[in-house]
Amino acid sequence: MKTSPSFNFTDTARQLGTASAQALRSLDWSWTTPYKNWLPQVRAEDVKADTVAALTGAIVVLPQGVAFATIAGMPPEYGLYAGMVPAMIAAWFGSSRHLVSGPTTAASVVLFSALSVMALPGSPDYVVLALTLTFMVGVMELVLGFARMGALVNFISHSVVVGFTAGAAVLIAAKQLKHFFGIEMDSGGNLHEIVWQFMGHVLEINPAATLVAVATLGVGIACRHWLPKIPYMIVAMVVGSLLALGLTDWLGAAQTGIATVGALPATLPPLSAPSLTLEHIRQLAPSALAVTLFALTEAVSIGRALAARGGYRIDGNQEFIGQGLSNIAGSFFSGYVATGSFNRSGVNYEAGARTPLAAIFAALMLMAIVLLVAPYASYLPKAAMAGILFLVAWNLIDFKEIRHILHSSKRETSVLAVTFFSAVFLELEFAIFAGVLLSLVLYLDRTSKPRIVSLAPDPRAPNHAFSSSPDVPQCPQLRFLRIDGSLFFGSVAHIEQFFDRLRAEHPQQKHLALIANGINFVDLQGGQTLARESARRFASGGGMYLINVKQGLWEEMERCGCLDDTDARNVFQAKTAAIRGIYQKLDKTQCATCNKRIFKECK
């Protein structure tokens, strides 16, 4: 009797463990150690320079963090928390040496726009939604990084970024009208709704609060213009706070009615948790996608700009991973959506930072500063914060770039306008999608209409070089065309219409020669279009010929079966050889009476 082999569980488990270990080792884990590219080269003088830059960055982020949290509808301390743990994670796992992550104006405005319709800003429910959105953004960024989709941000054109930022700036200023003028009003909704609300409360303007806001704004503008090396935001906030304190002591709190931010908790970021219910995920998914696209565009754009100035390159996919991990960590450490900051990254670079240690040191210093100065935030007037945010909004509008776009391209102007007005009058997340969609539509429209140029030998040029001048005589039997663009399913209609019009207007030109060095790509439909035109020309007693065909184009046409033996004989690699070969096929009875004589063979 045969006995079945016994099953050894221990050996099987060991084999599975060995196979799993080998599979894990075969994976690419380099994304976990990007610091190996710069940490071994760090010297003592680099650490010193990074420490000085970190101190400047920690001071700058203090007013900005509170201001951005106010924009986002979050408790003020969350803006500071978002500049701590997320900043360290992004610096450690990113590829940029100067990029500083944390809360930003644009991300804050988008977050407020998305969540204010779901919960009361500043409420516990609102904070939970913000943490959930932050977690979802982090996951999306991480997935895009692992999928090697670093080039995805290239589809968000510069005009979209400029238009969106300008629209966000207008909304920032509009939403601070209530604090700037010290009135009680609903600052939610779009620009026209906020302005309408303000007009209904214009008689309730608080003179004391307005004076504090105007003074803060004026001092900030003056410092930025005449004393650019000092932190103008901090100086302006100190002046505004002292003015508010003086007015309150002189007239009394009841008379001035100047509201303050209130004391911030002097604690490190407490642990938190997002709410990953299906209902919340469904509600936040569109906003999370919009925030992800813009946050990654912002981070990678800043990283590339600073890398170009610093003489190194960044890895877009690694930046995606770093930003994703930072937001996932932020959702568990009381932070909201963080991304690369224009202001802090620029300050970090100008202050002499050399490695990502500067951003890490700045986050650690910010923790120490918060523990020391957080209680004094109770003296910070909301009117002063509004003055600072007016200044931030003004600085966000890139007037120079807007003028450049308006004067250089009508297409880009339309993208800029659609994005800007969508941001101002519709929803911010919709503005990003609208701008990206319009950019893609305009790009497809441009590529679907390749430039088609008629050419002929110019007897006035040396060696009878080909010219596109309209006064150059054409051969009555042969037309030369150059197509500048790809032949794909989107462009075949435009090309077929041109062929049809050419046959109708010049029926005697039965021979057609295409100079193909401007064609980089052809798909099945494009190849079939050429094959059909060749068949029509052959049926009418003429022919179609290809000149200067690139190797890749030849291979693609052979692969799609668009070149048979007859067509292959009609392919030439030089104009001289093409003219010599095509001339033999022309109707010599017409040549006998032709007075053009544009080819050497005609003589």
Coordinates of C-alpha atoms in Angstrom, one line a residue:
M1 CA 0.0 0.0 0.0
K2 CA 1.4 3.4 -1.0
T3 CA 1.7 6.1 1.7
S4 CA 1.1 9.7 0.9
P5 CA 4.1 12.0 1.6
S6 CA 3.9 13.8 4.9
F7 CA 3.4 17.6 4.9
N8 CA 6.2 19.4 6.8
F9 CA 4.7 22.7 7.9
T10 CA 8.0 24.0 9.2
D11 CA 9.9 23.5 6.0
T12 CA 7.1 25.0 3.9
A13 CA 6.9 28.1 6.2
R14 CA 10.7 28.5 5.9
Q15 CA 10.6 28.2 2.1
L16 CA 7.8 30.8 2.0
G17 CA 9.7 33.1 4.3
T18 CA 12.9 32.8 2.2
A19 CA 10.9 33.5 -1.0
S20 CA 9.2 36.5 0.6
A21 CA 12.6 37.9 1.8
Q22 CA 14.1 37.5 -1.7
A23 CA 11.1 39.2 -3.2
L24 CA 11.4 42.1 -0.8
R25 CA 15.1 42.4 -1.5
S26 CA 14.4 42.5 -5.2
L27 CA 12.2 45.6 -4.8
D28 CA 13.6 49.1 -5.3
W29 CA 13.9 50.6 -1.8
S30 CA 16.0 53.5 -2.8
W31 CA 13.1 55.8 -2.2
T32 CA 13.5 55.3 1.5
T33 CA 17.1 56.6 1.5
P34 CA 17.3 59.7 -0.7
Y35 CA 19.5 61.3 2.0
K36 CA 22.4 59.1 0.8
N37 CA 22.8 61.5 -2.1
W38 CA 23.7 64.5 0.1
L39 CA 24.2 63.5 3.7
P40 CA 27.7 61.9 3.3
Q41 CA 28.9 65.2 1.7
V42 CA 27.8 67.4 4.6
R43 CA 30.6 69.3 6.2
A44 CA 30.8 71.4 9.4
E45 CA 30.5 74.7 7.5
D46 CA 27.4 73.3 5.8
V47 CA 25.8 72.6 9.2
K48 CA 26.7 76.1 10.4
A49 CA 25.1 77.7 7.3
D50 CA 22.0 75.5 7.6
T51 CA 21.6 76.5 11.2
V52 CA 21.7 80.2 10.5
A53 CA 19.2 79.7 7.6
A54 CA 17.0 77.6 9.9
L55 CA 16.7 80.3 12.5
T56 CA 15.6 82.8 9.9
G57 CA 13.0 80.3 8.5
A58 CA 11.7 79.5 12.0
I59 CA 11.0 83.2 12.7
V60 CA 9.4 83.7 9.3
V61 CA 7.0 80.8 9.6
L62 CA 5.6 82.0 13.0
P63 CA 3.3 84.7 11.7
Q64 CA 2.8 82.9 8.4
G65 CA 1.6 79.7 10.1
V66 CA -1.0 81.6 12.1
A67 CA -2.1 83.6 9.1
F68 CA -2.4 80.6 6.9
A69 CA -4.4 78.6 9.5
T70 CA -6.8 81.6 9.7
I71 CA -7.2 81.5 5.9
A72 CA -7.9 77.7 6.1
G73 CA -10.6 78.1 8.8
M74 CA -8.4 76.1 11.2
P75 CA -7.5 77.0 14.8
P76 CA -4.3 79.2 14.6
E77 CA -2.0 76.6 16.2
Y78 CA -2.6 74.1 13.4
G79 CA -0.8 76.4 11.0
L80 CA 2.3 76.1 13.2
Y81 CA 1.9 72.3 13.7
A82 CA 1.8 71.9 9.9
G83 CA 5.2 73.5 9.7
M84 CA 6.8 71.0 12.1
V85 CA 6.6 67.3 11.5
P86 CA 5.5 67.5 7.9
A87 CA 8.4 69.9 7.1
M88 CA 10.9 67.4 8.5
I89 CA 9.5 64.4 6.7
A90 CA 9.3 66.3 3.4
A91 CA 12.9 67.4 3.7
W92 CA 14.2 64.0 4.7
F93 CA 12.4 62.0 2.0
G94 CA 12.4 64.6 -0.8
S95 CA 15.1 65.3 -3.3
S96 CA 15.4 69.1 -3.1
R97 CA 18.1 70.7 -0.9
H98 CA 16.2 74.0 -0.4
L99 CA 12.5 73.2 -0.6
V100 CA 10.6 73.9 2.7
S101 CA 7.2 72.4 3.1
G102 CA 4.4 73.5 5.3
P103 CA 1.1 75.4 5.1
T104 CA 0.7 77.7 2.1
T105 CA -1.8 80.3 1.0
A106 CA -3.2 78.4 -2.0
A107 CA -3.6 75.1 -0.1
S108 CA -5.3 77.0 2.8
V109 CA -7.7 78.7 0.5
V110 CA -8.6 75.5 -1.3
L111 CA -9.1 73.7 2.0
F112 CA -11.4 76.4 3.3
S113 CA -13.4 76.5 0.0
A114 CA -13.8 72.7 0.1
L115 CA -14.7 72.2 3.7
S116 CA -16.6 75.3 4.7
V117 CA -19.7 74.0 3.0
M118 CA -19.5 70.7 5.0
A119 CA -18.8 72.0 8.5
L120 CA -18.4 75.2 10.5
P121 CA -14.8 76.5 10.2
G122 CA -12.8 76.0 13.3
S123 CA -15.2 73.4 14.8
P124 CA -14.1 69.9 15.8
D125 CA -15.9 68.4 12.8
Y126 CA -14.2 70.8 10.5
V127 CA -10.8 69.9 11.9
V128 CA -11.5 66.2 11.5
L129 CA -12.5 66.8 7.8
A130 CA -9.2 68.7 7.3
L131 CA -7.2 65.9 8.8
T132 CA -9.0 63.4 6.6
L133 CA -8.4 65.5 3.5
T134 CA -4.7 65.9 4.4
F135 CA -4.4 62.1 4.7
M136 CA -6.1 61.5 1.4
V137 CA -3.9 64.0 -0.3
G138 CA -0.8 62.3 1.2
V139 CA -2.0 58.9 -0.1
M140 CA -2.6 60.2 -3.6
E141 CA 0.8 61.9 -3.7
L142 CA 2.5 58.7 -2.5
V143 CA 0.7 56.6 -5.0
L144 CA 1.6 59.0 -7.8
G145 CA 5.2 58.9 -6.7
F146 CA 5.4 55.1 -6.6
A147 CA 3.7 55.0 -10.0
R148 CA 6.6 57.1 -11.4
M149 CA 4.1 59.9 -12.4
G150 CA 6.5 62.7 -11.6
A151 CA 5.9 64.2 -15.1
L152 CA 2.1 64.5 -14.3
V153 CA 2.6 68.1 -13.1
N154 CA 3.9 69.1 -16.5
F155 CA 0.2 69.0 -17.7
I156 CA -0.6 71.9 -15.4
S157 CA 0.6 74.8 -17.4
H158 CA 2.3 77.9 -15.9
S159 CA -0.7 80.0 -16.9
V160 CA -3.0 77.8 -14.8
V161 CA -0.7 78.3 -11.8
V162 CA -0.5 82.1 -12.3
G163 CA -4.3 82.4 -12.8
F164 CA -5.1 80.2 -9.9
T165 CA -2.7 82.0 -7.5
A166 CA -4.1 85.4 -8.5
G167 CA -7.6 84.2 -8.0
A168 CA -6.7 82.8 -4.6
A169 CA -5.1 86.1 -3.7
V170 CA -8.3 88.0 -4.5
L171 CA -10.3 85.6 -2.3
I172 CA -7.8 85.9 0.6
A173 CA -8.2 89.7 0.7
A174 CA -12.0 89.4 0.3
K175 CA -12.4 86.9 3.1
Q176 CA -10.3 89.2 5.5
L177 CA -12.6 92.3 4.9
K178 CA -14.5 91.4 8.1
H179 CA -11.4 91.5 10.3
F180 CA -9.7 94.4 8.4
F181 CA -12.7 96.6 9.1
G182 CA -13.8 95.0 12.4
I183 CA -17.3 94.0 11.4
E184 CA -19.4 90.9 11.9
M185 CA -20.4 89.3 8.6
D186 CA -20.4 86.0 6.7
S187 CA -17.2 85.7 4.8
G188 CA -18.0 82.4 3.1
G189 CA -18.9 82.0 -0.6
N190 CA -17.5 83.5 -3.7
L191 CA -16.2 87.0 -4.3
H192 CA -19.5 88.6 -5.3
E193 CA -21.3 87.1 -2.3
I194 CA -18.6 88.4 0.1
V195 CA -18.7 91.9 -1.5
W196 CA -22.5 91.9 -1.3
Q197 CA -22.3 91.0 2.4
F198 CA -19.7 93.7 3.1
M199 CA -21.8 96.4 1.4
G200 CA -24.6 95.4 3.7
H201 CA -22.4 96.0 6.8
V202 CA -20.4 99.0 5.6
L203 CA -22.0 101.3 8.2
E204 CA -20.7 99.0 11.0
I205 CA -17.0 99.6 10.3
N206 CA -14.9 99.7 13.5
P207 CA -12.6 102.8 13.3
A208 CA -10.1 101.4 15.8
A209 CA -9.8 98.0 14.1
T210 CA -9.5 99.6 10.7
L211 CA -6.7 101.9 12.1
V212 CA -4.8 98.9 13.4
A213 CA -5.1 97.0 10.1
V214 CA -4.1 100.0 8.0
A215 CA -1.1 100.7 10.2
T216 CA 0.0 97.0 10.0
L217 CA -0.4 97.0 6.3
G218 CA 1.5 100.3 5.9
V219 CA 4.4 99.2 8.1
G220 CA 4.7 95.9 6.3
I221 CA 4.8 97.7 2.9
A222 CA 7.4 100.2 4.2
C223 CA 9.6 97.6 5.7
R224 CA 9.4 95.4 2.7
H225 CA 10.3 98.3 0.4
W226 CA 13.0 100.1 2.4
L227 CA 14.2 97.4 4.8
P228 CA 14.0 94.2 2.8
K229 CA 16.5 92.2 4.9
I230 CA 14.4 92.3 8.1
P231 CA 11.4 90.0 8.6
Y232 CA 8.7 92.6 7.6
M233 CA 5.8 90.5 8.7
I234 CA 7.0 90.2 12.3
V235 CA 7.8 93.9 12.5
A236 CA 4.3 94.8 11.1
M237 CA 2.6 92.4 13.4
V238 CA 4.4 93.8 16.5
V239 CA 3.6 97.4 15.5
G240 CA -0.1 96.5 14.9
S241 CA -0.3 94.7 18.2
L242 CA 1.3 97.6 20.1
L243 CA -1.0 100.0 18.5
A244 CA -4.0 97.9 19.4
L245 CA -2.8 97.6 23.0
G246 CA -2.3 101.3 23.3
L247 CA -5.8 102.1 21.9
T248 CA -7.3 99.6 24.3
D249 CA -5.5 101.1 27.3
W250 CA -6.5 104.6 26.2
L251 CA -10.1 104.1 25.2
G252 CA -11.0 100.8 26.9
A253 CA -11.7 97.4 25.4
A254 CA -15.4 98.1 25.2
Q255 CA -14.9 101.3 23.2
T256 CA -12.3 99.9 20.7
G257 CA -13.8 96.4 20.3
I258 CA -10.6 95.1 18.8
A259 CA -10.8 91.3 18.6
T260 CA -7.6 89.2 19.2
V261 CA -6.5 85.8 18.1
G262 CA -6.3 84.4 21.6
A263 CA -3.6 82.5 23.4
L264 CA -2.1 79.6 21.5
P265 CA -1.4 76.4 23.3
A266 CA 2.3 76.1 24.3
T267 CA 2.5 72.5 23.3
L268 CA 4.1 70.3 20.7
P269 CA 1.8 68.9 18.0
P270 CA -0.7 66.5 19.7
L271 CA -1.6 63.2 18.1
S272 CA -4.7 63.2 15.9
A273 CA -6.5 60.9 13.6
P274 CA -8.4 61.3 10.3
S275 CA -11.9 59.9 9.8
L276 CA -11.7 57.3 7.0
T277 CA -15.4 56.6 6.7
L278 CA -16.7 55.9 3.2
E279 CA -19.0 58.9 3.4
H280 CA -16.1 61.3 4.2
I281 CA -13.9 59.7 1.5
R282 CA -16.6 60.1 -1.1
Q283 CA -17.3 63.7 -0.1
L284 CA -13.6 64.8 -0.1
A285 CA -12.3 62.8 -3.1
P286 CA -12.8 65.6 -5.7
S287 CA -11.3 68.2 -3.4
A288 CA -8.4 65.9 -2.5
L289 CA -7.6 65.3 -6.2
A290 CA -7.6 69.1 -6.9
V291 CA -5.4 69.8 -3.8
T292 CA -3.0 67.0 -4.8
L293 CA -2.5 68.3 -8.3
F294 CA -1.9 71.9 -7.2
A295 CA 0.2 71.0 -4.1
L296 CA 2.5 68.8 -6.2
T297 CA 2.7 71.4 -8.9
E298 CA 3.6 74.0 -6.3
A299 CA 6.2 71.8 -4.6
V300 CA 7.9 70.5 -7.8
S301 CA 7.9 73.9 -9.5
I302 CA 9.6 75.6 -6.5
G303 CA 12.0 72.6 -6.2
R304 CA 13.0 72.8 -9.8
A305 CA 13.5 76.6 -9.7
L306 CA 15.8 76.5 -6.7
A307 CA 17.6 73.4 -8.0
A308 CA 18.4 75.3 -11.2
R309 CA 19.8 78.2 -9.2
G310 CA 21.7 75.8 -6.9
G311 CA 23.2 73.8 -9.7
Y312 CA 21.6 70.4 -9.1
R313 CA 18.6 68.4 -10.2
I314 CA 15.6 67.1 -8.3
D315 CA 13.7 63.8 -8.8
G316 CA 10.1 64.6 -9.4
N317 CA 9.0 61.1 -8.3
Q318 CA 11.0 61.3 -5.1
E319 CA 9.4 64.7 -4.4
F320 CA 6.0 63.1 -4.8
I321 CA 6.9 60.5 -2.3
G322 CA 8.4 63.0 0.2
Q323 CA 5.3 65.2 0.0
G324 CA 3.0 62.2 0.3
L325 CA 4.7 60.9 3.5
S326 CA 4.8 64.4 5.0
N327 CA 1.0 64.9 4.6
I328 CA 0.2 61.4 5.9
A329 CA 2.4 62.1 8.9
G330 CA 0.8 65.6 9.3
S331 CA -2.7 64.1 9.5
F332 CA -1.6 62.2 12.6
F333 CA 0.3 65.1 14.1
S334 CA -2.4 67.8 14.0
G335 CA -1.3 69.4 10.7
Y336 CA -3.3 70.1 7.6
V337 CA -2.3 70.1 3.9
A338 CA 1.4 71.0 3.6
T339 CA 3.3 71.6 0.4
G340 CA 6.3 73.5 -0.9
S341 CA 6.2 77.2 0.3
F342 CA 7.2 80.0 -2.1
N343 CA 8.1 82.3 0.7
R344 CA 9.9 80.0 3.1
S345 CA 11.8 78.2 0.4
G346 CA 13.0 81.4 -1.1
V347 CA 14.0 82.7 2.4
N348 CA 15.8 79.4 3.1
Y349 CA 17.8 79.7 -0.1
E350 CA 18.6 83.4 0.3
A351 CA 19.7 82.8 3.9
G352 CA 22.4 80.5 2.7
A353 CA 20.9 77.0 3.3
R354 CA 23.0 74.2 1.7
T355 CA 21.2 70.9 2.6
P356 CA 17.8 69.7 3.7
L357 CA 19.1 69.9 7.2
A358 CA 18.1 73.6 7.2
A359 CA 14.4 72.7 6.9
I360 CA 14.7 70.0 9.6
F361 CA 16.5 72.4 11.9
A362 CA 13.9 75.1 11.2
A363 CA 11.1 72.8 12.2
L364 CA 12.9 71.9 15.5
M365 CA 13.5 75.6 16.2
L366 CA 9.8 76.3 15.5
M367 CA 8.8 73.8 18.2
A368 CA 11.0 75.6 20.7
I369 CA 9.7 79.0 19.7
V370 CA 6.1 77.9 20.1
L371 CA 6.8 76.6 23.6
L372 CA 8.1 80.1 24.5
V373 CA 6.0 82.6 22.7
A374 CA 2.6 80.9 22.1
P375 CA 0.9 82.5 25.2
Y376 CA 1.7 86.0 23.9
A377 CA -0.6 85.4 20.8
S378 CA -3.5 86.6 23.0
Y379 CA -2.2 90.2 22.2
L380 CA -2.3 89.6 18.5
P381 CA -5.3 91.5 17.0
K382 CA -7.3 89.9 14.2
A383 CA -7.2 93.3 12.4
A384 CA -3.3 93.1 12.3
M385 CA -3.6 89.6 10.9
A386 CA -5.9 90.9 8.2
G387 CA -3.4 93.6 7.3
I388 CA -0.7 91.0 7.0
L389 CA -2.9 88.8 4.8
F390 CA -3.7 91.8 2.6
L391 CA 0.0 92.1 2.0
V392 CA 0.4 88.4 1.4
A393 CA -2.5 88.5 -1.1
W394 CA -0.9 91.4 -3.0
N395 CA 2.5 89.7 -3.2
L396 CA 0.9 86.5 -4.5
I397 CA -0.3 88.3 -7.7
D398 CA 2.5 88.1 -10.2
F399 CA 1.7 91.2 -12.2
K400 CA 4.9 90.9 -14.3
E401 CA 4.1 87.4 -15.4
I402 CA 0.4 88.2 -16.1
R403 CA 1.5 91.1 -18.4
H404 CA 3.9 88.8 -20.1
I405 CA 1.2 86.2 -20.8
L406 CA -1.3 88.8 -21.9
H407 CA 1.1 90.2 -24.5
S408 CA 2.7 86.9 -25.7
S409 CA -0.1 84.4 -26.4
K410 CA -3.9 84.5 -26.9
R411 CA -4.2 80.9 -26.0
E412 CA -2.4 81.2 -22.7
T413 CA -4.3 84.4 -22.0
S414 CA -7.6 82.4 -22.3
V415 CA -6.2 79.7 -19.9
L416 CA -5.2 82.4 -17.4
A417 CA -8.6 84.1 -17.7
V418 CA -10.6 81.0 -17.3
T419 CA -8.6 79.8 -14.3
F420 CA -8.7 83.2 -12.6
F421 CA -12.4 83.9 -13.0
S422 CA -13.3 80.3 -12.1
A423 CA -11.3 80.7 -8.9
V424 CA -13.0 84.0 -8.1
F425 CA -16.6 83.3 -9.0
L426 CA -16.8 79.5 -8.8
E427 CA -14.9 76.9 -6.7
L428 CA -11.2 76.9 -6.4
E429 CA -10.8 73.2 -7.0
F430 CA -12.9 73.6 -10.1
A431 CA -10.6 76.4 -11.3
I432 CA -7.7 74.0 -11.4
F433 CA -9.6 71.3 -13.4
A434 CA -11.0 74.0 -15.7
G435 CA -7.5 75.4 -16.4
V436 CA -5.9 72.0 -16.9
L437 CA -8.8 70.9 -19.2
L438 CA -8.6 74.0 -21.3
S439 CA -4.8 73.8 -21.6
L440 CA -5.2 70.2 -22.9
V441 CA -8.0 71.2 -25.3
L442 CA -5.9 74.0 -26.7
Y443 CA -2.8 71.7 -27.0
L444 CA -4.8 69.1 -28.8
D445 CA -6.3 71.7 -31.1
R446 CA -2.9 72.9 -32.0
T447 CA -1.4 69.4 -32.6
S448 CA -4.5 68.4 -34.6
K449 CA -3.8 71.0 -37.2
P450 CA -0.2 70.5 -38.3
R451 CA 1.3 73.1 -40.5
I452 CA 1.3 72.2 -44.2
V453 CA 3.6 74.2 -46.4
S454 CA 3.8 74.2 -50.2
L455 CA 7.4 74.2 -51.5
A456 CA 9.1 74.6 -54.8
P457 CA 12.7 75.2 -56.1
D458 CA 13.5 78.9 -56.2
P459 CA 15.5 79.8 -59.3
R460 CA 16.8 82.9 -57.4
A461 CA 18.3 80.9 -54.6
P462 CA 21.7 79.2 -54.7
N463 CA 21.4 75.6 -56.1
H464 CA 17.7 76.2 -56.6
A465 CA 17.0 75.7 -52.9
F466 CA 13.4 75.0 -52.0
S467 CA 11.3 77.9 -50.9
S468 CA 7.7 78.4 -49.5
S469 CA 7.4 81.9 -51.0
P470 CA 4.0 82.2 -52.8
D471 CA 5.6 83.9 -55.9
V472 CA 7.8 80.9 -56.6
P473 CA 6.4 79.1 -59.7
Q474 CA 5.0 75.6 -59.2
C475 CA 5.4 72.6 -61.5
P476 CA 2.0 72.0 -63.3
Q477 CA 2.3 68.3 -62.6
L478 CA 4.1 67.9 -59.3
R479 CA 3.4 69.5 -55.9
F480 CA 5.8 69.5 -53.0
L481 CA 4.4 69.7 -49.5
R482 CA 6.1 69.7 -46.0
I483 CA 4.0 68.6 -43.0
D484 CA 5.2 70.0 -39.7
G485 CA 3.5 67.8 -37.1
S486 CA 2.5 64.3 -36.3
L487 CA 0.0 62.2 -38.3
F488 CA -2.3 60.7 -35.7
F489 CA -6.0 60.1 -35.3
G490 CA -6.6 63.7 -34.2
S491 CA -4.9 65.3 -37.2
V492 CA -6.0 63.1 -40.1
A493 CA -9.2 65.1 -40.7
H494 CA -7.2 68.3 -41.1
I495 CA -4.7 66.6 -43.5
E496 CA -7.4 64.9 -45.5
Q497 CA -9.3 68.2 -46.0
F498 CA -6.1 69.8 -47.3
F499 CA -5.5 66.9 -49.7
D500 CA -9.1 67.1 -51.0
R501 CA -8.8 70.9 -51.5
L502 CA -5.5 70.4 -53.3
R503 CA -6.9 67.9 -55.7
A504 CA -9.9 70.0 -56.4
E505 CA -8.0 73.3 -57.0
H506 CA -5.1 71.8 -58.9
P507 CA -6.3 68.7 -60.7
Q508 CA -3.4 68.7 -63.1
Q509 CA -0.9 68.2 -60.3
K510 CA -1.4 64.5 -60.1
H511 CA 1.9 63.8 -58.4
L512 CA 2.4 64.7 -54.8
A513 CA 5.7 64.7 -52.9
L514 CA 5.7 64.9 -49.1
I515 CA 8.9 66.1 -47.4
A516 CA 8.6 64.1 -44.2
N517 CA 11.4 65.4 -42.0
G518 CA 8.9 67.3 -40.0
I519 CA 6.8 64.2 -39.2
N520 CA 7.9 62.7 -36.0
F521 CA 5.1 60.2 -35.4
V522 CA 2.4 58.4 -37.4
D523 CA -0.3 56.1 -36.0
L524 CA -2.5 53.5 -37.8
Q525 CA -5.0 56.2 -38.9
G526 CA -2.3 58.5 -40.1
G527 CA -0.6 55.8 -42.1
Q528 CA -3.9 54.8 -43.6
T529 CA -4.5 58.4 -44.6
L530 CA -1.2 58.4 -46.6
A531 CA -2.0 55.0 -48.1
R532 CA -5.5 56.2 -49.3
E533 CA -4.1 59.4 -50.8
S534 CA -1.4 57.4 -52.6
A535 CA -4.1 55.1 -54.0
R536 CA -6.1 58.0 -55.2
R537 CA -3.1 59.6 -56.9
F538 CA -2.2 56.3 -58.6
A539 CA -5.7 55.7 -59.8
S540 CA -5.7 59.2 -61.5
G541 CA -2.5 58.5 -63.3
G542 CA -0.1 60.1 -60.8
G543 CA 1.6 59.1 -57.6
M544 CA 2.6 60.1 -54.1
Y545 CA 6.2 60.1 -52.8
L546 CA 7.9 60.5 -49.4
I547 CA 11.2 62.3 -49.0
N548 CA 13.5 62.5 -46.0
V549 CA 11.7 59.8 -44.1
K550 CA 13.0 59.3 -40.5
Q551 CA 14.0 55.9 -39.4
G552 CA 11.3 55.8 -36.7
L553 CA 8.6 57.0 -39.1
W554 CA 9.6 54.3 -41.7
E555 CA 9.4 51.6 -39.0
E556 CA 6.0 52.7 -37.7
M557 CA 4.5 52.8 -41.3
E558 CA 5.9 49.3 -42.0
R559 CA 4.5 48.1 -38.6
C560 CA 1.0 49.3 -39.4
G561 CA 1.1 47.8 -42.9
C562 CA 0.9 51.2 -44.7
L563 CA 3.9 50.6 -47.0
D564 CA 3.6 47.9 -49.7
D565 CA 6.2 47.1 -52.3
T566 CA 5.0 49.9 -54.7
D567 CA 5.0 52.5 -52.0
A568 CA 8.5 51.5 -50.8
R569 CA 9.8 52.4 -54.3
N570 CA 8.3 55.9 -53.9
V571 CA 10.4 56.7 -50.8
F572 CA 13.5 58.9 -51.3
Q573 CA 16.1 60.1 -48.8
A574 CA 17.0 63.3 -50.7
K575 CA 15.2 65.9 -52.7
T576 CA 17.7 65.6 -55.7
A577 CA 17.1 61.9 -56.0
A578 CA 13.4 62.4 -55.6
I579 CA 13.2 65.0 -58.4
R580 CA 15.3 62.8 -60.7
G581 CA 13.0 59.8 -60.1
I582 CA 9.7 61.6 -60.2
Y583 CA 10.6 63.5 -63.3
Q584 CA 10.8 60.2 -65.2
K585 CA 7.1 59.6 -64.4
L586 CA 5.8 63.0 -65.5
D587 CA 3.7 63.4 -68.7
K588 CA 6.3 64.5 -71.2
T589 CA 3.7 65.9 -73.6
Q590 CA 2.8 68.5 -70.9
C591 CA 6.5 69.0 -70.2
A592 CA 7.0 69.9 -73.9
T593 CA 4.6 72.8 -73.7
C594 CA 5.5 73.9 -70.1
N595 CA 7.3 77.2 -69.7
K596 CA 8.0 76.9 -66.0
R597 CA 11.2 74.8 -66.3
I598 CA 11.8 74.9 -62.5
F599 CA 13.8 71.6 -62.3
K600 CA 17.2 71.1 -63.8
E601 CA 15.9 68.0 -65.5
C602 CA 13.4 70.3 -67.4
K603 CA 16.3 71.8 -69.4

